[in-house]
mmCIF file of C-alpha atoms in Angstrom:
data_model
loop_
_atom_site.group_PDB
_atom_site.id
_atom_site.type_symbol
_atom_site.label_atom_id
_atom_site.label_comp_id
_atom_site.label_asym_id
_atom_site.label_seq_id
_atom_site.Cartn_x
_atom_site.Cartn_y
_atom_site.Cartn_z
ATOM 1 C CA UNK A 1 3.397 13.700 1.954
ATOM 2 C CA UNK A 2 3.803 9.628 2.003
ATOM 3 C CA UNK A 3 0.397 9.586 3.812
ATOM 4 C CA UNK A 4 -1.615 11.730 0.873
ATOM 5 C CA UNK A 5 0.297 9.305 -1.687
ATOM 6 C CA UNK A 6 -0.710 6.154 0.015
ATOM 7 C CA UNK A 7 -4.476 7.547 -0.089
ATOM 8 C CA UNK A 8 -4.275 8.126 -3.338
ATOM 9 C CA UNK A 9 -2.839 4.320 -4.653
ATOM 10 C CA UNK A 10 -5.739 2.732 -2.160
ATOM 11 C CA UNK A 11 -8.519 4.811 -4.044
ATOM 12 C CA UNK A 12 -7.409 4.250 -7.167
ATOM 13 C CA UNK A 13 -7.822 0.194 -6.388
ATOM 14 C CA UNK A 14 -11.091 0.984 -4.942
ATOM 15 C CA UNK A 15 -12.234 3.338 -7.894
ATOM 16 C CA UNK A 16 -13.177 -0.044 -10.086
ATOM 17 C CA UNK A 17 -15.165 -1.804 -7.296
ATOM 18 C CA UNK A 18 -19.255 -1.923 -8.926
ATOM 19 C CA UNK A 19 -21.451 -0.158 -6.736
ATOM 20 C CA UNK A 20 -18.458 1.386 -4.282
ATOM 21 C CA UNK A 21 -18.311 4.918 -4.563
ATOM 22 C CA UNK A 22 -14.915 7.121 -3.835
ATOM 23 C CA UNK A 23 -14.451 10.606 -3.933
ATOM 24 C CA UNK A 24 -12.149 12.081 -6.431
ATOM 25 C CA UNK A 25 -9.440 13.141 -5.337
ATOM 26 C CA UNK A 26 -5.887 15.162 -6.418
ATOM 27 C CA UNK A 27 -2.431 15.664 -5.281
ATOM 28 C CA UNK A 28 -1.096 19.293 -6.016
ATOM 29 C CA UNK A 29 2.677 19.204 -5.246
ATOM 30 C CA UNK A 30 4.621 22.742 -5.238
ATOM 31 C CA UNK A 31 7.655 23.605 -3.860
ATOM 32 C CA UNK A 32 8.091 20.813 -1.299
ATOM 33 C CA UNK A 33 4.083 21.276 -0.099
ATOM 34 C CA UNK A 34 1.814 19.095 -0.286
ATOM 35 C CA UNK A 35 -2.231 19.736 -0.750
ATOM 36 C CA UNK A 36 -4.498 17.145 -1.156
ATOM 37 C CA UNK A 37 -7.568 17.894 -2.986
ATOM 38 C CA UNK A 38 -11.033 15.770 -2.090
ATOM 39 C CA UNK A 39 -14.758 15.590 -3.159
ATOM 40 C CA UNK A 40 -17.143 16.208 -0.222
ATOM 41 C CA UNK A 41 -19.597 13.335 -0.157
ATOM 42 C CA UNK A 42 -23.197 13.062 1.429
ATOM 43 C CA UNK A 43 -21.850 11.347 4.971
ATOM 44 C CA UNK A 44 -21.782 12.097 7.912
ATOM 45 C CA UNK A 45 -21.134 10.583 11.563
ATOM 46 C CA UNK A 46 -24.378 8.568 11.808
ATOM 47 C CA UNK A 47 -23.897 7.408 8.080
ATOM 48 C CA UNK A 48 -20.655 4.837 9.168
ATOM 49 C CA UNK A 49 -21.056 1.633 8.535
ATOM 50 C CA UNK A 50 -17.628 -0.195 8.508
ATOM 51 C CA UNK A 51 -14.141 0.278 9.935
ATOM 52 C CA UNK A 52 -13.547 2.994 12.759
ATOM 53 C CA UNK A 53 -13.459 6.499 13.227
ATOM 54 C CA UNK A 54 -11.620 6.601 16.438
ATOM 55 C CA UNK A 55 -8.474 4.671 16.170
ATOM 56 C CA UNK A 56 -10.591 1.455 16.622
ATOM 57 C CA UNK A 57 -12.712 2.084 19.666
ATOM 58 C CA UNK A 58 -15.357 1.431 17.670
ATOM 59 C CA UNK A 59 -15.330 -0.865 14.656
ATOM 60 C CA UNK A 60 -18.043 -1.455 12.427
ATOM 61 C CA UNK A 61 -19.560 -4.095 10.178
ATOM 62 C CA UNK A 62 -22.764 -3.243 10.468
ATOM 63 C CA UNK A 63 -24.453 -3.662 6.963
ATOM 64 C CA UNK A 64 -23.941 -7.095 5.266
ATOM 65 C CA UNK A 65 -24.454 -5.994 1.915
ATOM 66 C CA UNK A 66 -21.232 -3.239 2.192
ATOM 67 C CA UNK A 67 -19.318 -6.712 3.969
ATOM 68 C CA UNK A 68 -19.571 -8.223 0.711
ATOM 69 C CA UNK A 69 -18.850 -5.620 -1.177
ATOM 70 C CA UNK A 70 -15.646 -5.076 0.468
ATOM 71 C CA UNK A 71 -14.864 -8.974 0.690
ATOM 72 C CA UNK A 72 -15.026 -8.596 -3.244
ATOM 73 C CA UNK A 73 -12.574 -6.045 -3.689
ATOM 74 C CA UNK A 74 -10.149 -7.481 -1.103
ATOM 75 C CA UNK A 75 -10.106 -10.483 -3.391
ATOM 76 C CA UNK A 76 -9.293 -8.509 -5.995
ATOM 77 C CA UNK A 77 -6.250 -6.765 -4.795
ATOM 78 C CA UNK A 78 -4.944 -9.446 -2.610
ATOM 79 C CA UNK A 79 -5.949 -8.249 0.815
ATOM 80 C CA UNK A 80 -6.684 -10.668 3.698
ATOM 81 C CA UNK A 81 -9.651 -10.421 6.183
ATOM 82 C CA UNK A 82 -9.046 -10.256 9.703
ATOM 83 C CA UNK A 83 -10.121 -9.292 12.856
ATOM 84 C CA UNK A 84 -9.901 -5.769 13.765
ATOM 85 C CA UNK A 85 -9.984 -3.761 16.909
ATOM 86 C CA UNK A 86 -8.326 -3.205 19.923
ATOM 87 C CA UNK A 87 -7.894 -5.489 22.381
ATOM 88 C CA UNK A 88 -7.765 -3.186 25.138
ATOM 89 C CA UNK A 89 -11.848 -2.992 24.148
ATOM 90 C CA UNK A 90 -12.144 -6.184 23.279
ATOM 91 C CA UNK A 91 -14.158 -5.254 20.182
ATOM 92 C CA UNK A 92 -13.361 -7.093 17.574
ATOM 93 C CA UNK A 93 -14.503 -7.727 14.115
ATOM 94 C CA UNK A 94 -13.745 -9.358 10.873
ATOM 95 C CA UNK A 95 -12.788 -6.317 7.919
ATOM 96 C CA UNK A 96 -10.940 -6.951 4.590
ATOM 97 C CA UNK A 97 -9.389 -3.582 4.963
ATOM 98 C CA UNK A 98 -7.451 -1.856 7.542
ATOM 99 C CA UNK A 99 -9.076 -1.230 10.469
ATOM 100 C CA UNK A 100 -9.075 2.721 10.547
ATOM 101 C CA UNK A 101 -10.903 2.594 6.875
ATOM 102 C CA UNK A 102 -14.355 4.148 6.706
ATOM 103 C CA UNK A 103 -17.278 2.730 4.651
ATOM 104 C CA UNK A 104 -20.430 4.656 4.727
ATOM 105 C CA UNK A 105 -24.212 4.329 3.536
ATOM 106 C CA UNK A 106 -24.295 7.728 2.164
ATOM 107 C CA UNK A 107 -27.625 9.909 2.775
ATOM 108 C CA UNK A 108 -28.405 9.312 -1.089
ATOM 109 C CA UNK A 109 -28.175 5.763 -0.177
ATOM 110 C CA UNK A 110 -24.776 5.144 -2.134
ATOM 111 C CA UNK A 111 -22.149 2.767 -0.840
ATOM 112 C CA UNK A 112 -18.717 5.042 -0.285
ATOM 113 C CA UNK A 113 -15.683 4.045 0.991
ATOM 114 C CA UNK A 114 -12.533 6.290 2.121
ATOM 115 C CA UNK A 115 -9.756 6.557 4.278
ATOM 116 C CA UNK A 116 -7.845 4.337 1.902
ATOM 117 C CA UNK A 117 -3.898 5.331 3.163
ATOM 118 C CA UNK A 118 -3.030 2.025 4.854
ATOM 119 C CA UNK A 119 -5.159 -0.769 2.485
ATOM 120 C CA UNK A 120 -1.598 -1.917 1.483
ATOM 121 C CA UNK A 121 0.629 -3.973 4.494
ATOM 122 C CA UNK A 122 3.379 -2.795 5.610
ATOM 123 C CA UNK A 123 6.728 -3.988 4.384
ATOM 124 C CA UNK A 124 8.336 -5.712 7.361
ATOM 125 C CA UNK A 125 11.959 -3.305 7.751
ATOM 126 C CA UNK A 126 13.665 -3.583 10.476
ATOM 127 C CA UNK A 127 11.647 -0.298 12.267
ATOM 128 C CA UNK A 128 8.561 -1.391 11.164
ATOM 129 C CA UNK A 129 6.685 -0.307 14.799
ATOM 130 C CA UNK A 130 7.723 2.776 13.586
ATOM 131 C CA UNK A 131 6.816 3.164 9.863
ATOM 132 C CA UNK A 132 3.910 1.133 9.288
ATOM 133 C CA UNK A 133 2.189 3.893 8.492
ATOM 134 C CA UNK A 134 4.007 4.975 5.344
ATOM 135 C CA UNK A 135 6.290 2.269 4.341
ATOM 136 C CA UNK A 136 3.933 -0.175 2.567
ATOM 137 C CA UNK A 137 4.095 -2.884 -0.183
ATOM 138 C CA UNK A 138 3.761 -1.657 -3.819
ATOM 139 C CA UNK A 139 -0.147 -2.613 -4.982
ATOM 140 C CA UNK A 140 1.647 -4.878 -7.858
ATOM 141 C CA UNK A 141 3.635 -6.574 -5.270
ATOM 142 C CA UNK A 142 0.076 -7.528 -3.266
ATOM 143 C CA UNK A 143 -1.644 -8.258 -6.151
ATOM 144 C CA UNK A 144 0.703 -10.588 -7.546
ATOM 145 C CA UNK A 145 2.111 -12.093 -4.296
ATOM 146 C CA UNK A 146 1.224 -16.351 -2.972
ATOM 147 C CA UNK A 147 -1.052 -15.761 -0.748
ATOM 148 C CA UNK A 148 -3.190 -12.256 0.556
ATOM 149 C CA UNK A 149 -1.980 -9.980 3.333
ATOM 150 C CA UNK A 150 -3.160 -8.098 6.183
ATOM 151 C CA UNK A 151 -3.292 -4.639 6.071
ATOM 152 C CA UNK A 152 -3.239 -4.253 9.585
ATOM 153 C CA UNK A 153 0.008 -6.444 10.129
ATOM 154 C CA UNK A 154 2.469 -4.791 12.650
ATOM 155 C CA UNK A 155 -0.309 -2.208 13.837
ATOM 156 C CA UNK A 156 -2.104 -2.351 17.301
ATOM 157 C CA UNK A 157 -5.434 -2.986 15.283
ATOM 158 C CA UNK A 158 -4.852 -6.681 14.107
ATOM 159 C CA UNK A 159 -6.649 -9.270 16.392
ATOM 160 C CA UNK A 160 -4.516 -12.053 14.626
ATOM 161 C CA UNK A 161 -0.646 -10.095 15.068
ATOM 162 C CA UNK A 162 0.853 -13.446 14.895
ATOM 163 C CA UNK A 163 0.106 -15.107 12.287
ATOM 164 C CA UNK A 164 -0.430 -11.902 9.950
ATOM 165 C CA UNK A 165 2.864 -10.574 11.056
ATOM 166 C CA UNK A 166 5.075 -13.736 10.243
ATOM 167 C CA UNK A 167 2.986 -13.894 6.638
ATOM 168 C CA UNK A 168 4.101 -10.124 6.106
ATOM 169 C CA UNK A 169 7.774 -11.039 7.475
ATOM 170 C CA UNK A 170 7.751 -14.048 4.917
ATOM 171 C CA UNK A 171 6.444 -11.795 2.276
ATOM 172 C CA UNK A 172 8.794 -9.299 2.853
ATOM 173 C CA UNK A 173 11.639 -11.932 2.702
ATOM 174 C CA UNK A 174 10.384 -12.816 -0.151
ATOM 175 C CA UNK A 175 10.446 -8.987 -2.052
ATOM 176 C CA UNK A 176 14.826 -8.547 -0.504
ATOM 177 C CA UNK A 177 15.707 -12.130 -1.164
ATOM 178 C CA UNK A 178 14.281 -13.434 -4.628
ATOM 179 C CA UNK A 179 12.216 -10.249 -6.342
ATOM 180 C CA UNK A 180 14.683 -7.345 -5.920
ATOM 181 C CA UNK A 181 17.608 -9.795 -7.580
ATOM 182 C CA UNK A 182 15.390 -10.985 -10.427
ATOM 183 C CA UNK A 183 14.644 -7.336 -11.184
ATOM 184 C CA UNK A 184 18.714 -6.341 -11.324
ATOM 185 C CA UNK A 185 19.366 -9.442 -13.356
ATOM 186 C CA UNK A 186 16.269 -8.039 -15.800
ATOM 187 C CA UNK A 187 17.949 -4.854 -15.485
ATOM 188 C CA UNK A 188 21.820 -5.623 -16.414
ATOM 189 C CA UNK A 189 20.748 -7.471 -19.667
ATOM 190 C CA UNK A 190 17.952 -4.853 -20.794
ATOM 191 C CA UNK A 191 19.333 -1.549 -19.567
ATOM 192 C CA UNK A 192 21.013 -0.412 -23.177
ATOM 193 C CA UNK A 193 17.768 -1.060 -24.735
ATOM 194 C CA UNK A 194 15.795 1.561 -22.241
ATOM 195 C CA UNK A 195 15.787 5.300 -21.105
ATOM 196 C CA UNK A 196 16.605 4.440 -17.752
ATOM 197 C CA UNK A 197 15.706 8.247 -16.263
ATOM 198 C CA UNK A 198 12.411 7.833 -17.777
ATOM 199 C CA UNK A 199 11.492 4.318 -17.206
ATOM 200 C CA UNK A 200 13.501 2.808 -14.111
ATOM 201 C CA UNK A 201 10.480 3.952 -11.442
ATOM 202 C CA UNK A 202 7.620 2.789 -14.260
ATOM 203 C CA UNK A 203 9.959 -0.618 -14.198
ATOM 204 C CA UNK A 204 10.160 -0.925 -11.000
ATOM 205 C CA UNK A 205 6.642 -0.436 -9.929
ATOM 206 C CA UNK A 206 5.891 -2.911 -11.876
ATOM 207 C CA UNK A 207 7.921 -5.291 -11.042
ATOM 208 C CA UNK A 208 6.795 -4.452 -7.467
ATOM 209 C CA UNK A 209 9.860 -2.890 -5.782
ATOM 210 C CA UNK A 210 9.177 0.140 -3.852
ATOM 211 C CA UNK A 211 11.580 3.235 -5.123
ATOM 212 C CA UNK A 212 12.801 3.374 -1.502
ATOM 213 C CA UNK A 213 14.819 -0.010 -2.455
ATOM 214 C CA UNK A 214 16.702 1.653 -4.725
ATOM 215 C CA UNK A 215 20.010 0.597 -3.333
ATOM 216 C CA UNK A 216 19.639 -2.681 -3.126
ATOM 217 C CA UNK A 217 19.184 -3.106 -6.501
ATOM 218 C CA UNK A 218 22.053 -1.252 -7.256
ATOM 219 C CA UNK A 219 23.903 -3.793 -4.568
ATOM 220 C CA UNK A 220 22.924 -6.524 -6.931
ATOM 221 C CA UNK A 221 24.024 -5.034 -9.851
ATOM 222 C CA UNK A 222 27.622 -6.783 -10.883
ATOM 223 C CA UNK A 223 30.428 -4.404 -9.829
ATOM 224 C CA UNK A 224 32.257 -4.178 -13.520
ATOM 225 C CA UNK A 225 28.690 -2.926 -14.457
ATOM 226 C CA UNK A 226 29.719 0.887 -14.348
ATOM 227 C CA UNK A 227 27.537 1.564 -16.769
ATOM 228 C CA UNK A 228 24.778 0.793 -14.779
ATOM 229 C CA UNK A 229 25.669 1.505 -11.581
ATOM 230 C CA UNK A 230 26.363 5.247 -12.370
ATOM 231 C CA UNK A 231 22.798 5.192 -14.067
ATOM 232 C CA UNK A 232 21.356 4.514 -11.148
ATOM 233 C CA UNK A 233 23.523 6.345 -8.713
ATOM 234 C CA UNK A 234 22.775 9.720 -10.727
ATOM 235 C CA UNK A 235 18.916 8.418 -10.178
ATOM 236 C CA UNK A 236 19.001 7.956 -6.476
ATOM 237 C CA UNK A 237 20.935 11.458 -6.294
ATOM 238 C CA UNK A 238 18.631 12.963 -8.198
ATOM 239 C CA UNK A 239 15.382 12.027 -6.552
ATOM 240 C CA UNK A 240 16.894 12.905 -2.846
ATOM 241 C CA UNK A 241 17.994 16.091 -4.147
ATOM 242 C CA UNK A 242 14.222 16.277 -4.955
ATOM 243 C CA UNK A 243 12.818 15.840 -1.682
#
């Protein structure tokens, strides 16, 4: 379900790009299933013209015009090129996406780009081998962060692990130590003045926490806060009992 939600939040950063084409695309939820709902577009295997396919065996960058294009719109949401592959081929190439993304040069000669689940780094937990796949950075978070970040930090695509690893270590530092605490401070002396239920995942998107932090907010929230605290006990409870 994560995976169909991440496609979804990279498309919707793509869908403003001039002259890059997405498919639409919909997320029908019902009774813990997930369907996700796409356009078929005029591509095809021969039509591929940057990322990979096939788990980076192959990685394209093939037309320079569709480089740009995609240089533009990494700038634009805070994304950092770097080379992509797999070193076990030895094949690699400079993207400003992840690696696995697909860009094509569609048979009507259109620009399209898809595949859009990982744009976003990872958030550097401490199983982050593990979950890069699905626990990523809010967009708001990238957009707004120092400096842009890899999308293919932590993964066995990123020709540059080091130093895109620390930056997404540093960044993620950065979101536990100074942005989650802002946010509860905002919170304790503005919560009487909102619907919490309503607004707290709104609020936090935008402030750039992830839902999934949750509890540390609530861990910065001042213990003789019961107010709060129950507030957002009942709205961790509640979205568990969810999934």
């Amino acid at each position: 379900m994560k995976a169909g939600g991440h496609e979804l939040k990279g498309l919707m950063r793509y869908s403003g790009i001039q002259q890059l084409r997405t498919p639409l695309m919909a997320l029908i939820d019902y009774r813990g299933f997930r369907l996700v709902a796409m356009s078929r577009l005029p591509i095809n295997n021969s039509t591929l013209v940057y990322g990979s396919a096939d788990a980076g065996e192959h990685v394209h960058a093939d037309v320079e015009e569709f480089n740009q294009l995609m240089m533009l719109a990494a700038r634009k949401i805070n994304i950092k090129g770097h080379l992509c592959g797999r070193k076990d081929y030895n094949n690699y190439k400079t993207l400003y996406a992840p690696c696995d993304i697909e860009g094509h040069v569609g048979t009507d000669g259109e620009f399209y780009v898809l595949d859009l689940a990982r744009v976003f780094p990872p958030t550097s937990d401490h199983d982050v081998r593990r979950s890069y796949l699905f626990k990523h950075f809010r967009p708001e978070f990238v957009r707004s962060y120092k400096k842009p970040l890899s999308s293919d930090a932590f993964s066995k695509f990123d020709g540059e692990a080091d130093v895109n690893n620390a930056e997404v270590a540093e960044a993620t530092e950065y979101l536990f130590q100074k942005l989650i605490p802002q946010f509860s401070t905002w919170l304790e002396n503005n919560f009487t003045n909102l619907n919490l239920p309503r607004q707290f995942a709104e609020l936090l998107h935008r402030y750039g926490v992830n839902i999934r932090y949750s509890g540390l907010v609530l861990e910065h929230v001042d213990t003789n806060n019961a107010e709060l605290r129950s507030l957002l006990i009942h709205e961790m409870l509640a979205r568990v009992a969810k999934n």
